[in-house]
Structures are given as C-alpha cells and as structure tokens.
PDB file of C-alpha atoms in Angstrom:
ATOM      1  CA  UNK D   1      23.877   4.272 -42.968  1.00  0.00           C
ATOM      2  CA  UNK D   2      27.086   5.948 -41.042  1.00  0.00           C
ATOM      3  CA  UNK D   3      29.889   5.615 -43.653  1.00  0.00           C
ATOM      4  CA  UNK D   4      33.643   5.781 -42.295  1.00  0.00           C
ATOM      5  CA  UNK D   5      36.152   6.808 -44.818  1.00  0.00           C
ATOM      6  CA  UNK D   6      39.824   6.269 -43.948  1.00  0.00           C
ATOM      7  CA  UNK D   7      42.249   8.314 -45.635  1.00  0.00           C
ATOM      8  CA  UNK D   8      39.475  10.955 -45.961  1.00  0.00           C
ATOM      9  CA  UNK D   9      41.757  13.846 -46.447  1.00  0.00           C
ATOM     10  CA  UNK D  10      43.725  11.805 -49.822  1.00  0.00           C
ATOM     11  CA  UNK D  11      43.051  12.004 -53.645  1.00  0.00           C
ATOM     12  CA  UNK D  12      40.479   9.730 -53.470  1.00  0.00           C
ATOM     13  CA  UNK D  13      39.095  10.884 -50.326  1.00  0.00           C
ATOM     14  CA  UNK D  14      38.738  14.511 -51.284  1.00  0.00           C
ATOM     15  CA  UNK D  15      37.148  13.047 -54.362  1.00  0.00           C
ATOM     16  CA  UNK D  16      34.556  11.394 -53.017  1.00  0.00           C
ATOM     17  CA  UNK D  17      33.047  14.192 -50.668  1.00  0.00           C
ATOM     18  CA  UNK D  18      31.153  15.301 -54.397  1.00  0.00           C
ATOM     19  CA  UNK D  19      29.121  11.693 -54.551  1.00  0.00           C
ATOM     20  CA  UNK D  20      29.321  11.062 -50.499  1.00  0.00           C
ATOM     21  CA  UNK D  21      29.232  14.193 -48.594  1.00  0.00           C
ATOM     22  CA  UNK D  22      27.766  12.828 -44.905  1.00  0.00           C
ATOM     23  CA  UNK D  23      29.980  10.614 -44.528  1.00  0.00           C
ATOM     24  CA  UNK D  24      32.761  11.159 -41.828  1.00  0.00           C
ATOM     25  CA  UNK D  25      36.030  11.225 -43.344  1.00  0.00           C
ATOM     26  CA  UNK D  26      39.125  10.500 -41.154  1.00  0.00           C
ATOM     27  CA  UNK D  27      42.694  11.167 -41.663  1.00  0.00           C
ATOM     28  CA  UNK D  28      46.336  10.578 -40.005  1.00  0.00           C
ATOM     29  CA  UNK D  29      45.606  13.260 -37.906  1.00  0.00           C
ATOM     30  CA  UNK D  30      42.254  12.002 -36.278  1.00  0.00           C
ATOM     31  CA  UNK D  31      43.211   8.300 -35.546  1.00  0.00           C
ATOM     32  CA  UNK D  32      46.585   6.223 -36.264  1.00  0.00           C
ATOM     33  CA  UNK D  33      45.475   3.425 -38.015  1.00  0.00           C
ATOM     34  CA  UNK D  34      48.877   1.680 -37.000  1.00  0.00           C
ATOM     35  CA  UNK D  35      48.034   1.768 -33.959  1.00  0.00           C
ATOM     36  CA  UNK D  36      45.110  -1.363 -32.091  1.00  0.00           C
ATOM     37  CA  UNK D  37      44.132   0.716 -29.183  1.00  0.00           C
ATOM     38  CA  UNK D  38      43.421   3.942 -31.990  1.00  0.00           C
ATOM     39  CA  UNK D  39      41.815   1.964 -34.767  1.00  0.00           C
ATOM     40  CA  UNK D  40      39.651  -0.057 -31.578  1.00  0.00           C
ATOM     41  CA  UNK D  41      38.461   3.984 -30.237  1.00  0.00           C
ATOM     42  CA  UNK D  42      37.730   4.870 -34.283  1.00  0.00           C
ATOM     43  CA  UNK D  43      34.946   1.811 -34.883  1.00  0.00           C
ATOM     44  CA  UNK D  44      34.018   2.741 -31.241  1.00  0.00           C
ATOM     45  CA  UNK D  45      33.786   6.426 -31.627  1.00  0.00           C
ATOM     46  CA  UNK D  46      32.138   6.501 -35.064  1.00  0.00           C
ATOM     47  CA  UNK D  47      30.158   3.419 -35.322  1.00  0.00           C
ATOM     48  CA  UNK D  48      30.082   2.670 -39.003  1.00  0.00           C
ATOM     49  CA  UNK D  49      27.985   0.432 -41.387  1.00  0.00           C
ATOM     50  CA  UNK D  50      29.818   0.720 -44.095  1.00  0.00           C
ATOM     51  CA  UNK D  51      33.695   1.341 -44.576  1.00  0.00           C
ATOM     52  CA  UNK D  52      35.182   2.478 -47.727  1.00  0.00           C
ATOM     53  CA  UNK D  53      39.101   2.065 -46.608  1.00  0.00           C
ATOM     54  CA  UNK D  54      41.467   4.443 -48.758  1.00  0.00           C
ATOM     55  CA  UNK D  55      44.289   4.763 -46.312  1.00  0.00           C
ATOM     56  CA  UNK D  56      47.703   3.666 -47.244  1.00  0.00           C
ATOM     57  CA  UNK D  57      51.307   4.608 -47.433  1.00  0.00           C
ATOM     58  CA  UNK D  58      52.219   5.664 -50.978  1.00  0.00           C
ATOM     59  CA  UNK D  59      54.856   7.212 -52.523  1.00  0.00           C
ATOM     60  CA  UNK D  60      57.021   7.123 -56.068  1.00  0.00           C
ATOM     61  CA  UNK D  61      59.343   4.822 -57.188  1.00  0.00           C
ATOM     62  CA  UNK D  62      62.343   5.809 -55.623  1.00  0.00           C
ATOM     63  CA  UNK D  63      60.868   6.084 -52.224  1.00  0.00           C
ATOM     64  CA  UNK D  64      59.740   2.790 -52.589  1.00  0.00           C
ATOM     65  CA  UNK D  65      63.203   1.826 -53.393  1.00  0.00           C
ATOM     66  CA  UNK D  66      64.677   2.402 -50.545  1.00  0.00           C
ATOM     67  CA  UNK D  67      62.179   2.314 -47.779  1.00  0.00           C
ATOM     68  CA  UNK D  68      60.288  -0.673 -48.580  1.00  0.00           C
ATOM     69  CA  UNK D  69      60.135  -2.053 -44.936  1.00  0.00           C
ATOM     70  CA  UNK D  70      58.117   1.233 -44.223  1.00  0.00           C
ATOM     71  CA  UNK D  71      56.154   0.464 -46.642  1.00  0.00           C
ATOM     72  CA  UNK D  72      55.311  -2.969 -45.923  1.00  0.00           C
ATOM     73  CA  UNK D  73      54.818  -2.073 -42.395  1.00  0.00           C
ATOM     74  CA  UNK D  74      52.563   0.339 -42.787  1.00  0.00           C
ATOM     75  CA  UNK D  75      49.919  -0.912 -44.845  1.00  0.00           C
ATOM     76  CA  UNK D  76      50.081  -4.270 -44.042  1.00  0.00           C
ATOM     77  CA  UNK D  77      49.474  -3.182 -40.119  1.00  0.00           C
ATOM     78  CA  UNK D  78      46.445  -0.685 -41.526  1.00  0.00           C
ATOM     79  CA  UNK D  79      44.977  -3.096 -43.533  1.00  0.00           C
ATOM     80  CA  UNK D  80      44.868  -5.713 -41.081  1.00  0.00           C
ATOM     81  CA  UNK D  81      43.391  -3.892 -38.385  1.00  0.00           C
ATOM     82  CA  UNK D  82      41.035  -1.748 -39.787  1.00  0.00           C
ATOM     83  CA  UNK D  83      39.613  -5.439 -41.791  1.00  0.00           C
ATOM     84  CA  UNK D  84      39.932  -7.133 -38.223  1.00  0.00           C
ATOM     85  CA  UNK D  85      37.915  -4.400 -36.611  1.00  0.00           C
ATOM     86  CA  UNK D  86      35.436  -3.653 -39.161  1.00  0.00           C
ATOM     87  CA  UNK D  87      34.163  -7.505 -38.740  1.00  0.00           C
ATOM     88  CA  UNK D  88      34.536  -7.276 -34.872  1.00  0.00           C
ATOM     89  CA  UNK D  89      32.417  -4.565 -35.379  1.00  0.00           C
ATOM     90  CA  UNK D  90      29.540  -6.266 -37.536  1.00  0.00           C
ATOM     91  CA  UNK D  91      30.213  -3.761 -40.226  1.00  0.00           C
ATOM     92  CA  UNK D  92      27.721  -4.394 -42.886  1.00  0.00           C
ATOM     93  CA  UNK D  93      29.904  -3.253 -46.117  1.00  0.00           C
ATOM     94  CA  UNK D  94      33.858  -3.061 -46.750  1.00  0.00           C
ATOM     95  CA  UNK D  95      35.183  -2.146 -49.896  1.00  0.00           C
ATOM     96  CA  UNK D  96      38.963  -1.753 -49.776  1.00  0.00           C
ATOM     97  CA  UNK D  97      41.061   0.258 -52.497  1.00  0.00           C
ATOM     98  CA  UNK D  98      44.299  -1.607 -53.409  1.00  0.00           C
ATOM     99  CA  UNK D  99      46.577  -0.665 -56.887  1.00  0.00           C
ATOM    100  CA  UNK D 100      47.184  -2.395 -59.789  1.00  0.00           C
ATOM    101  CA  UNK D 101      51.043  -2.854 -58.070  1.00  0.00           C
ATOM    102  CA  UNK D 102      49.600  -6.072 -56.749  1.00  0.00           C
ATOM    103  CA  UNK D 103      49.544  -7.858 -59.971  1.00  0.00           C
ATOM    104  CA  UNK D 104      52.561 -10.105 -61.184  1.00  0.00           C
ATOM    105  CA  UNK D 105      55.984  -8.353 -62.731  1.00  0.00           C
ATOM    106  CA  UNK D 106      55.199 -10.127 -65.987  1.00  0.00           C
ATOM    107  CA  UNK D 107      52.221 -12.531 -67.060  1.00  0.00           C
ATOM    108  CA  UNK D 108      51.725 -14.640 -70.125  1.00  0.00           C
ATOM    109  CA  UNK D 109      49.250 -12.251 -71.545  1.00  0.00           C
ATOM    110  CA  UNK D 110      47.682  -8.918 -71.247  1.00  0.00           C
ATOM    111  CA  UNK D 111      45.424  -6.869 -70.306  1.00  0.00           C
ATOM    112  CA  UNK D 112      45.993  -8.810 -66.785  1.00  0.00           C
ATOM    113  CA  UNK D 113      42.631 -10.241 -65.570  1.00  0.00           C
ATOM    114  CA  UNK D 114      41.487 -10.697 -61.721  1.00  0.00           C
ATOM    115  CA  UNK D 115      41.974 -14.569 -61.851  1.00  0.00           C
ATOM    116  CA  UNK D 116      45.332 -13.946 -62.208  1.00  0.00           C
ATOM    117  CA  UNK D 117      46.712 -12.189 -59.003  1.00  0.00           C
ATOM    118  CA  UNK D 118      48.517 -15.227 -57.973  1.00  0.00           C
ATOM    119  CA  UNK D 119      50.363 -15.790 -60.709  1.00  0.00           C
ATOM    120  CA  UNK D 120      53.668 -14.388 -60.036  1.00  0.00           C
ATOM    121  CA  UNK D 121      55.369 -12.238 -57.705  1.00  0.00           C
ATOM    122  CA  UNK D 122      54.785  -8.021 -57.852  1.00  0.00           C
ATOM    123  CA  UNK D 123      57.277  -5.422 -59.572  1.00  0.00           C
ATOM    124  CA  UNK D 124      60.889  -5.366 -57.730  1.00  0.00           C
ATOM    125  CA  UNK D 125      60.634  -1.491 -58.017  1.00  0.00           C
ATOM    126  CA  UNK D 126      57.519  -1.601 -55.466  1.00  0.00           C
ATOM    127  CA  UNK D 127      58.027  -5.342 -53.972  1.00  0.00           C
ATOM    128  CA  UNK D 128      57.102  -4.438 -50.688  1.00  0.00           C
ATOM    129  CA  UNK D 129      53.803  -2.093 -51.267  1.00  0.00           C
ATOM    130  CA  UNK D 130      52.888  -4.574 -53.990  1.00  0.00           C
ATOM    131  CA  UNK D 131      52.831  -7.128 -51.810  1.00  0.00           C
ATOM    132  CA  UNK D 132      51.149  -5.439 -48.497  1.00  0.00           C
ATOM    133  CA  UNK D 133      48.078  -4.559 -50.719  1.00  0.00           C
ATOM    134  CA  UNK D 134      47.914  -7.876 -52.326  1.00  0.00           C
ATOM    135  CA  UNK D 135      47.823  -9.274 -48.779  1.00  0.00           C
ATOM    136  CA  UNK D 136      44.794  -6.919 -47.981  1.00  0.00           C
ATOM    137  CA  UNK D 137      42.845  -8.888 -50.901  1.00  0.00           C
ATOM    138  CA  UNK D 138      43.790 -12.204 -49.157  1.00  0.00           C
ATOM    139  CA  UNK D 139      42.268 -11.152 -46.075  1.00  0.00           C
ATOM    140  CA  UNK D 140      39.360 -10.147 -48.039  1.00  0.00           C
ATOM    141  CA  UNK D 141      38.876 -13.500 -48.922  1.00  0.00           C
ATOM    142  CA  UNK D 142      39.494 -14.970 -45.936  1.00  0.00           C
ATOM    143  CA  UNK D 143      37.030 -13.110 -44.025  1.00  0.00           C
ATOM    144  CA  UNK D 144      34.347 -13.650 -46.747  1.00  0.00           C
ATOM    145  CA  UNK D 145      34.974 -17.469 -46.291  1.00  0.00           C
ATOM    146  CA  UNK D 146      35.179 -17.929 -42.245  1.00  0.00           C
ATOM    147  CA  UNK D 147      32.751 -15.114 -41.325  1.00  0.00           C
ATOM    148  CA  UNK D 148      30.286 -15.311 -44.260  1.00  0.00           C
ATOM    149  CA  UNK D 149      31.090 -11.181 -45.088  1.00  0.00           C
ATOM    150  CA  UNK D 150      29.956  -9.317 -48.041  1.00  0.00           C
ATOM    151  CA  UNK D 151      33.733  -7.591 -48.327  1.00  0.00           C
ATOM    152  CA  UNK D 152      34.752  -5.935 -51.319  1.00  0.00           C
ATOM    153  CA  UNK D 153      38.035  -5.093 -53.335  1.00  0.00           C
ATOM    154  CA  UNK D 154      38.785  -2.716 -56.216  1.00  0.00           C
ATOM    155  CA  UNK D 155      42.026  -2.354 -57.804  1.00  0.00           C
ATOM    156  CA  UNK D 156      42.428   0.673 -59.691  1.00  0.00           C
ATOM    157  CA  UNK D 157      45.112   1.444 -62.012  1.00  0.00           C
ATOM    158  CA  UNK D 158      46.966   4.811 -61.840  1.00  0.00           C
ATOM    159  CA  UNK D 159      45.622   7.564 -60.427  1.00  0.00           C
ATOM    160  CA  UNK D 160      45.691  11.375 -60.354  1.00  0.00           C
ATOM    161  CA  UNK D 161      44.083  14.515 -59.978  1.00  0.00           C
ATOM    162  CA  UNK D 162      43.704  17.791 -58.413  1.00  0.00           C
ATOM    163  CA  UNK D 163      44.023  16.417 -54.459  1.00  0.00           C
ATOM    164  CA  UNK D 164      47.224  14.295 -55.317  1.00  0.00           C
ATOM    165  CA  UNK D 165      50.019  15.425 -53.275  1.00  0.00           C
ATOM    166  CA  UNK D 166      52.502  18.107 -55.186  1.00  0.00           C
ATOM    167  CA  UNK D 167      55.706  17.471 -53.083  1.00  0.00           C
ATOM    168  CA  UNK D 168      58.367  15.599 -53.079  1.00  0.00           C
ATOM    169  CA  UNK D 169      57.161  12.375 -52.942  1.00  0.00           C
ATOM    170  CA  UNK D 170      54.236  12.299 -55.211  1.00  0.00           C
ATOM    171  CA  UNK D 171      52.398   9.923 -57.814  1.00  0.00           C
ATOM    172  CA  UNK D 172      54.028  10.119 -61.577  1.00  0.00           C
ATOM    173  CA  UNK D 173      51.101  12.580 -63.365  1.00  0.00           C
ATOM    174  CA  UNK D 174      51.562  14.792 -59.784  1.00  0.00           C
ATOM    175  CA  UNK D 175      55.241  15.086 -59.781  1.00  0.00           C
ATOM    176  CA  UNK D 176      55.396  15.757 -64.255  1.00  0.00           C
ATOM    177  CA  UNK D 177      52.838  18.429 -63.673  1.00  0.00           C
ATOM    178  CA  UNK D 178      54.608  19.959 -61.201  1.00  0.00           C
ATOM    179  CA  UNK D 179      57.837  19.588 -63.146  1.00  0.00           C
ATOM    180  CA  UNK D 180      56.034  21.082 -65.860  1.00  0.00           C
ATOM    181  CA  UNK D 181      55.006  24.467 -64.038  1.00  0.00           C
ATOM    182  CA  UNK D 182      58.379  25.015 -62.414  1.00  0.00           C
ATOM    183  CA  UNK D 183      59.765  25.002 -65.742  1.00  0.00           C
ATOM    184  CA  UNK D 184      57.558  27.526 -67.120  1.00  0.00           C
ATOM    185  CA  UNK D 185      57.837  29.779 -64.252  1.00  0.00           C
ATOM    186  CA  UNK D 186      61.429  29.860 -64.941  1.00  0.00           C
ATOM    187  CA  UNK D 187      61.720  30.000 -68.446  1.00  0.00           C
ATOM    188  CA  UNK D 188      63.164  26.572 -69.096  1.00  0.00           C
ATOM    189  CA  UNK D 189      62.942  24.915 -72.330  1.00  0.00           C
ATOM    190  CA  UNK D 190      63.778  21.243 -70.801  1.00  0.00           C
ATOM    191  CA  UNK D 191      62.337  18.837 -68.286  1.00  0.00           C
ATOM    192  CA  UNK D 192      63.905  15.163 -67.126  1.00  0.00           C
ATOM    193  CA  UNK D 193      62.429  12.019 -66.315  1.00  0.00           C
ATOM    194  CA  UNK D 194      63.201   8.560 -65.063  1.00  0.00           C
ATOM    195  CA  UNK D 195      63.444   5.645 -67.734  1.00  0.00           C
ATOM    196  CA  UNK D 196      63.516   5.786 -71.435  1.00  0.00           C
ATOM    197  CA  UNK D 197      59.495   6.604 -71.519  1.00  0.00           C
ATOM    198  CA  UNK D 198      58.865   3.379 -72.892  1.00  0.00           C
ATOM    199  CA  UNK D 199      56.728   1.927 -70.140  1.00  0.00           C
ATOM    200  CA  UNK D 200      52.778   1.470 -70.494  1.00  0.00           C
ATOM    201  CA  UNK D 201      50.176   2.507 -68.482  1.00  0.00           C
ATOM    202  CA  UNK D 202      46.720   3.541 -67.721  1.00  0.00           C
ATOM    203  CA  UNK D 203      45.777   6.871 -66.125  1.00  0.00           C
ATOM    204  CA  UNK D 204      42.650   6.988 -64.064  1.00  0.00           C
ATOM    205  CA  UNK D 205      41.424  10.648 -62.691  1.00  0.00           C
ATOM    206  CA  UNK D 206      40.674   9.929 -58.943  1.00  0.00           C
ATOM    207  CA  UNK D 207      36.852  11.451 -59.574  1.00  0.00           C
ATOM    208  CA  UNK D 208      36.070   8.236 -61.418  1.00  0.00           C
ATOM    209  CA  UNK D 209      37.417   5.888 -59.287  1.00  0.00           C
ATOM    210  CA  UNK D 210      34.924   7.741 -56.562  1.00  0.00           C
ATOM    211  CA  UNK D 211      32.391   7.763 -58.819  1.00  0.00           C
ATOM    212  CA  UNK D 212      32.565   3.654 -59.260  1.00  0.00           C
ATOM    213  CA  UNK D 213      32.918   3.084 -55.532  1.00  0.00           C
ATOM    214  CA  UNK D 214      29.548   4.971 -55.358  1.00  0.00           C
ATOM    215  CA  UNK D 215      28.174   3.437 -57.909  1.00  0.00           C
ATOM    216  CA  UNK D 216      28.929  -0.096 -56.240  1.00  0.00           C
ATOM    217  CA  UNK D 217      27.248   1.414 -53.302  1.00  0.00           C
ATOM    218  CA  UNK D 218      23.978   2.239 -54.532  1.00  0.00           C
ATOM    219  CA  UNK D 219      23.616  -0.557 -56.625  1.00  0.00           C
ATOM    220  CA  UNK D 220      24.707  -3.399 -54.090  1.00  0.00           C
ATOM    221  CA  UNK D 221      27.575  -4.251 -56.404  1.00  0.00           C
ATOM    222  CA  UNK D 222      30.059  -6.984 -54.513  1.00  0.00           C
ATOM    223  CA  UNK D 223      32.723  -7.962 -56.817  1.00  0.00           C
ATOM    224  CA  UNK D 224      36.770  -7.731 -56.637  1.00  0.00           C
ATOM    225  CA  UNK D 225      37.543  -5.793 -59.314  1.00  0.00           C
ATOM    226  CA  UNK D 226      39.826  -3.822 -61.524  1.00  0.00           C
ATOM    227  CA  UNK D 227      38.994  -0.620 -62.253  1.00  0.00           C
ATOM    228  CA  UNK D 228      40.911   1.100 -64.825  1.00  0.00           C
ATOM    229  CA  UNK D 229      40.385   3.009 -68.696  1.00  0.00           C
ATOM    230  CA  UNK D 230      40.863   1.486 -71.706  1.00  0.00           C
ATOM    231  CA  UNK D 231      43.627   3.687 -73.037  1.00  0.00           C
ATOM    232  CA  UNK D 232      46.958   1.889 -72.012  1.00  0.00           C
ATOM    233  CA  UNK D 233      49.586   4.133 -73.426  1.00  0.00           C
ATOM    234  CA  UNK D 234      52.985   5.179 -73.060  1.00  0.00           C
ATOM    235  CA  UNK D 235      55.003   7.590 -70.836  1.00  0.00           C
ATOM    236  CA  UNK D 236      56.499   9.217 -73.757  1.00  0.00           C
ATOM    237  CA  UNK D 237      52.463   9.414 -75.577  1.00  0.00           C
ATOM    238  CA  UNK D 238      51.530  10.365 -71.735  1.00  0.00           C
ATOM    239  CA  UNK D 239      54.129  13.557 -71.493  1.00  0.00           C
ATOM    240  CA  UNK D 240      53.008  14.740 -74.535  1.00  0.00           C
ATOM    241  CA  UNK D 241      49.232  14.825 -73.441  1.00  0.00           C
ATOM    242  CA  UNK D 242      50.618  16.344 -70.257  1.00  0.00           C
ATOM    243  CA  UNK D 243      52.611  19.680 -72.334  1.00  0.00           C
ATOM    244  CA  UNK D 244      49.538  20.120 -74.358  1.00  0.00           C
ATOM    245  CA  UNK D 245      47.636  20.595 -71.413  1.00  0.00           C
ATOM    246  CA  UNK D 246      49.514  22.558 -69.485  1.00  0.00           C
ATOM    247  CA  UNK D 247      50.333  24.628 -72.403  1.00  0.00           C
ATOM    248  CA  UNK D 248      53.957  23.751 -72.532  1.00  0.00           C
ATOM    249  CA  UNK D 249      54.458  22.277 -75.714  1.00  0.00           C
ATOM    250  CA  UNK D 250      57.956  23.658 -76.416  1.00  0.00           C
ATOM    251  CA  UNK D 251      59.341  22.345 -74.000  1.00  0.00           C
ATOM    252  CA  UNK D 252      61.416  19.212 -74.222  1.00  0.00           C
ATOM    253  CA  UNK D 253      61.580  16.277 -72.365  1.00  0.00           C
ATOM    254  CA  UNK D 254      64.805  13.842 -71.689  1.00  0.00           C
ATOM    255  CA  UNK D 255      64.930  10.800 -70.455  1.00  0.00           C
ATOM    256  CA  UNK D 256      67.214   9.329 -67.534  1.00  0.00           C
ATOM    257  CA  UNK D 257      68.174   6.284 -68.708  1.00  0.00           C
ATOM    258  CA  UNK D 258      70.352   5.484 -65.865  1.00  0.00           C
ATOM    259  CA  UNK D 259      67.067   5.867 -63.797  1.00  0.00           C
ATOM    260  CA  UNK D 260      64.586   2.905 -63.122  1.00  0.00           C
ATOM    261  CA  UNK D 261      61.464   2.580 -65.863  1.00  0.00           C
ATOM    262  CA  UNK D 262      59.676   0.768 -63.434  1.00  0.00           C
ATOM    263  CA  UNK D 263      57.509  -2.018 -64.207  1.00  0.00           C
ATOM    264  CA  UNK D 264      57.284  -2.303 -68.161  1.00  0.00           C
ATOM    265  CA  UNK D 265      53.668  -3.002 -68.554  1.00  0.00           C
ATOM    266  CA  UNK D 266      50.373  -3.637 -65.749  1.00  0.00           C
ATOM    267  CA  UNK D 267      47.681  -3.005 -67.839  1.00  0.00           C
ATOM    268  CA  UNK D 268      44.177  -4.500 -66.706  1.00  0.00           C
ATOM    269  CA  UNK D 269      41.348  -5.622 -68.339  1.00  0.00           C
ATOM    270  CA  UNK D 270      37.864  -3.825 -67.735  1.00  0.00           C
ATOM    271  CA  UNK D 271      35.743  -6.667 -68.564  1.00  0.00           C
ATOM    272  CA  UNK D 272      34.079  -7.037 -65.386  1.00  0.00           C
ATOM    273  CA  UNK D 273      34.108  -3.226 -64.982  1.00  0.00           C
ATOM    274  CA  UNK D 274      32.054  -2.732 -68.143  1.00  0.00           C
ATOM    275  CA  UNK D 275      30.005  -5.633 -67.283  1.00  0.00           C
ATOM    276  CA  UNK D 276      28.429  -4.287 -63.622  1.00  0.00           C
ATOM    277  CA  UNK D 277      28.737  -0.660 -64.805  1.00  0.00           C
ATOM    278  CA  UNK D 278      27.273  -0.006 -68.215  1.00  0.00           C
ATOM    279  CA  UNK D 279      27.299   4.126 -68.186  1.00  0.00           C
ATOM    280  CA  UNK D 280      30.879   4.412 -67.213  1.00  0.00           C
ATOM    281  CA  UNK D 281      32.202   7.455 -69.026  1.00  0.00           C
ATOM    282  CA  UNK D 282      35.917   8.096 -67.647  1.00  0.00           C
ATOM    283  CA  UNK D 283      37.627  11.429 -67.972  1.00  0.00           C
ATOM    284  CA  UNK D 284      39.431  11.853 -71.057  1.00  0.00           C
ATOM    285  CA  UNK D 285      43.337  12.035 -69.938  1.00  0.00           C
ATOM    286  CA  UNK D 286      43.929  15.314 -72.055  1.00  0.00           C
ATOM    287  CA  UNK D 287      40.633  16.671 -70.106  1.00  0.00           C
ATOM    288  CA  UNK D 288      41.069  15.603 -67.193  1.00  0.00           C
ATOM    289  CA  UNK D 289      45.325  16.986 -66.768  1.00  0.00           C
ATOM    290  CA  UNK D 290      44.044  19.845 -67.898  1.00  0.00           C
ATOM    291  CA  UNK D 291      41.101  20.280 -65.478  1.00  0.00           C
ATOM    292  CA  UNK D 292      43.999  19.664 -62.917  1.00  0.00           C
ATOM    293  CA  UNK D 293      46.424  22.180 -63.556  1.00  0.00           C
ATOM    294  CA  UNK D 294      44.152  24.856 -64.109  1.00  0.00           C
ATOM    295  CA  UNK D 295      42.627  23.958 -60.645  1.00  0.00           C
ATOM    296  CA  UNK D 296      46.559  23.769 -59.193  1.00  0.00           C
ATOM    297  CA  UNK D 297      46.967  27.203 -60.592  1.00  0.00           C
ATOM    298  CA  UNK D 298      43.658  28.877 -59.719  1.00  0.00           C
ATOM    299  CA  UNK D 299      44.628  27.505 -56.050  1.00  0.00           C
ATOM    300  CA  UNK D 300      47.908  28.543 -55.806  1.00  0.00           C
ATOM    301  CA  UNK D 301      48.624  24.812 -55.015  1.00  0.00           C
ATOM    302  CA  UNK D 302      52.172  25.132 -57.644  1.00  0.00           C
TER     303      UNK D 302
END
C-alpha cells in the first residue's frame, strides 16, 4: 500500500523511516499543508492508502505563550484539510498523532484515561495547541460516524530524541540537553530552568512511538489511544537522569521560579496500550538521553 507521511522530515518522522522505509515522507518544503489547492495536488500527486499524519506546529512553552493564534491556526487548518482530503480521497487508513496537551488542566483522578478528554478545558500555558489537536480527535470521530471510516488517533505523551529540533524553540528534553552541552563546552558549573522542577511527566523516545504506530499497522489495530511509559516522574528526578547521561553531574541546576511550571501533572494511563500491544518494551529514559547525546555529538548536531 502507498503510505503518505506528513511531517516526514520531524522527530517522529525521521523515526519511522527504520520500521517504514518506502513510504514517501513529505515535509514543509514539498507541500503547504495550510494551504487547499497544495494539500488537494499532495493526495493527487501521491495517491495514498494509508496516511500516518505527524505534521503540526510545535514549539515550548513560552512560544506558545505568546503566539497562540499561530498556533491554533496552523494546526487546526492542517488537520482539517489533510482529514477532509484523505476521505475525499477514499484513503483506506488514517492514524493521526495528537499530544497529551489535549487532556484537561486538572481531572479528578490520575493517570488520565481516554474517556475523559472532555472533561475540562486544556493547560492555559498551551490553550491554543491543546485545543487545535483536541479538535483533530473530534473530527476523527466525526468522520468515523458520517462516512463509516476506520480513522485512528494516538496521543502520545512527551517526546524526544535524536531528530528533535536543537534551536531555539525546541521540546523540554531537546532544549536541557542542549543547555547541558553548552555548559560543558564552556566550563560552567550551573544551568537554569523554568519552574520550581516540581511538575510530572512522562518521557517517551520518539523510536517507540514509531514503533507502536507500526505495530498498529501490521496488526490492523484501530483504537484512539494514549501512548505513553509508565514512569511519570519529576523535572527535578528528570534533570538528574539528564546530567548522568550526558556526563555532567557536577553541574548544578536552578530553578526560575518567576518562570511558568507549566501544567502540574498530565500523566496517562497505558491500559489500553498494554492491552493491544503485549511486547511493548520502551526505552529506558537514562538509555535512551544517553543514546541521544552521544548521537548529537557524534553528528556535530550541538
């Protein structure tokens, strides 16, 4: 079957290539998906079967802050068209990535399960992106119901990995890593972050979240989903993980409290994970950082 990837040349993209590698992976600079008349000449150019839909606007916490109309825009206008053309185009299989940022602020209890999307509205810190991707599972839904699809969502929790982005706008495990290395190379015994470090969360290396999608492929898996590791741990415990694997454990971290923490908690329960996929092994976090940087340095990427 022809396979379309969109946002082939992303973390999860570049991940992917291992467990799909004939697929044709497309990027910002091969169609805007923004834009009808480009996303109408993609379907018509490439003719998939099956589209695994990565694409999206992401950034860090501050970005989000203050552009969140951009990011509302953005992926709500991706989402909807690439959805919308996908079914014009009788594509046989959509699965659609969205982010644990769609779940309520706060819930009653935790780990948050898939029933309970609804429940409340997203984080204030990423309102706008929160919502745009919890929009793309309504139209999911809808699609399923009027047009009797076999559409697909996964919501995965945080991500990294070697293909993040390392600028200045990039995911929380890209931009401490990076932090890390620059003070190394400059002999600096100190690093800062945002928040007090008290938040939780669970880290997800982007090869396992490309493993699952596969995995959902091959074995005609359908369900909306959260995808995410057990461990649901703090920034402070995460930091740590992250100096021991960089080897950088003298040096000390402080924390910004006039910065934002961000939302204080969003871990997801893997029930429904570990019940369609019975031999999933994720990276171990220490592993998997360190398989990371050494990768970053080996490629010059720092």
């Amino acid at each position: 079957m022809r396979i379309l990837i969109t946002g082939g040349s992303g973390m999860v993209g570049r991940s992917l290539k291992k467990y799909l590698p004939d697929a044709i992976y497309v990027s910002s600079q091969d169609y805007s998906l923004t834009s009808e008349i480009q996303v109408e000449s993609m379907f018509k150019d490439i003719r998939p079967e099956i589209v695994i839909h990565l694409a999206a606007r992401v950034g860090g916490i501050i970005d989000n802050i203050k552009y969140p109309a951009n990011y509302f825009d953005d992926n709500i206008i991706m989402n909807t068209l690439v959805v919308k053309h996908s079914q014009k185009n009788k594509v046989k299989r959509f699965i659609g990535i969205l982010s644990t940022c769609i779940y309520p602020d706060i819930v009653e209890s935790y780990p948050i399960t898939e029933p309970m999307l609804h429940l409340g509205p997203p984080s204030k810190t990423n309102f706008s992106y929160g919502y745009s991707k919890r929009a793309l599972a309504t139209q999911i839904e809808a699609y399923n119901h009027q047009y009797n699809t076999q559409y697909q969502y996964l919501i995965p929790c945080n991500l990294y990995g070697e293909y993040d982005k390392y600028g200045d706008n990039s995911h929380f495990i890209a931009a401490l890593i990076k932090k890390i290395h620059i003070a190394k190379k400059n002999n600096e015994n100190e690093i800062t972050l945002f928040g007090d470090g008290s938040p939780l969360r669970q880290f997800m290396h982007s090869q396992d979240l490309a493993f699952i999608i596969k995995h959902c492929l091959d074995n005609d898996i359908y369900d909306n989903m959260n995808i995410a590791v057990d461990q649901n741990i703090s920034i402070k415990e995460m930091a740590s993980i992250a100096l021991r694997a960089c080897d950088a454990e003298h040096i000390h971290i402080n924390y910004d409290i006039n910065k934002p923490n961000g939302q204080y908690r969003k871990d997801v329960s893997v029930d429904l994970l570990k019940s369609k996929i019975h031999n999933f092994e994720p990276i171990d976090l220490y592993q998997g950082i360190k398989k990371t940087y050494n990768y970053l340095i080996k490629n010059n990427i720092l």
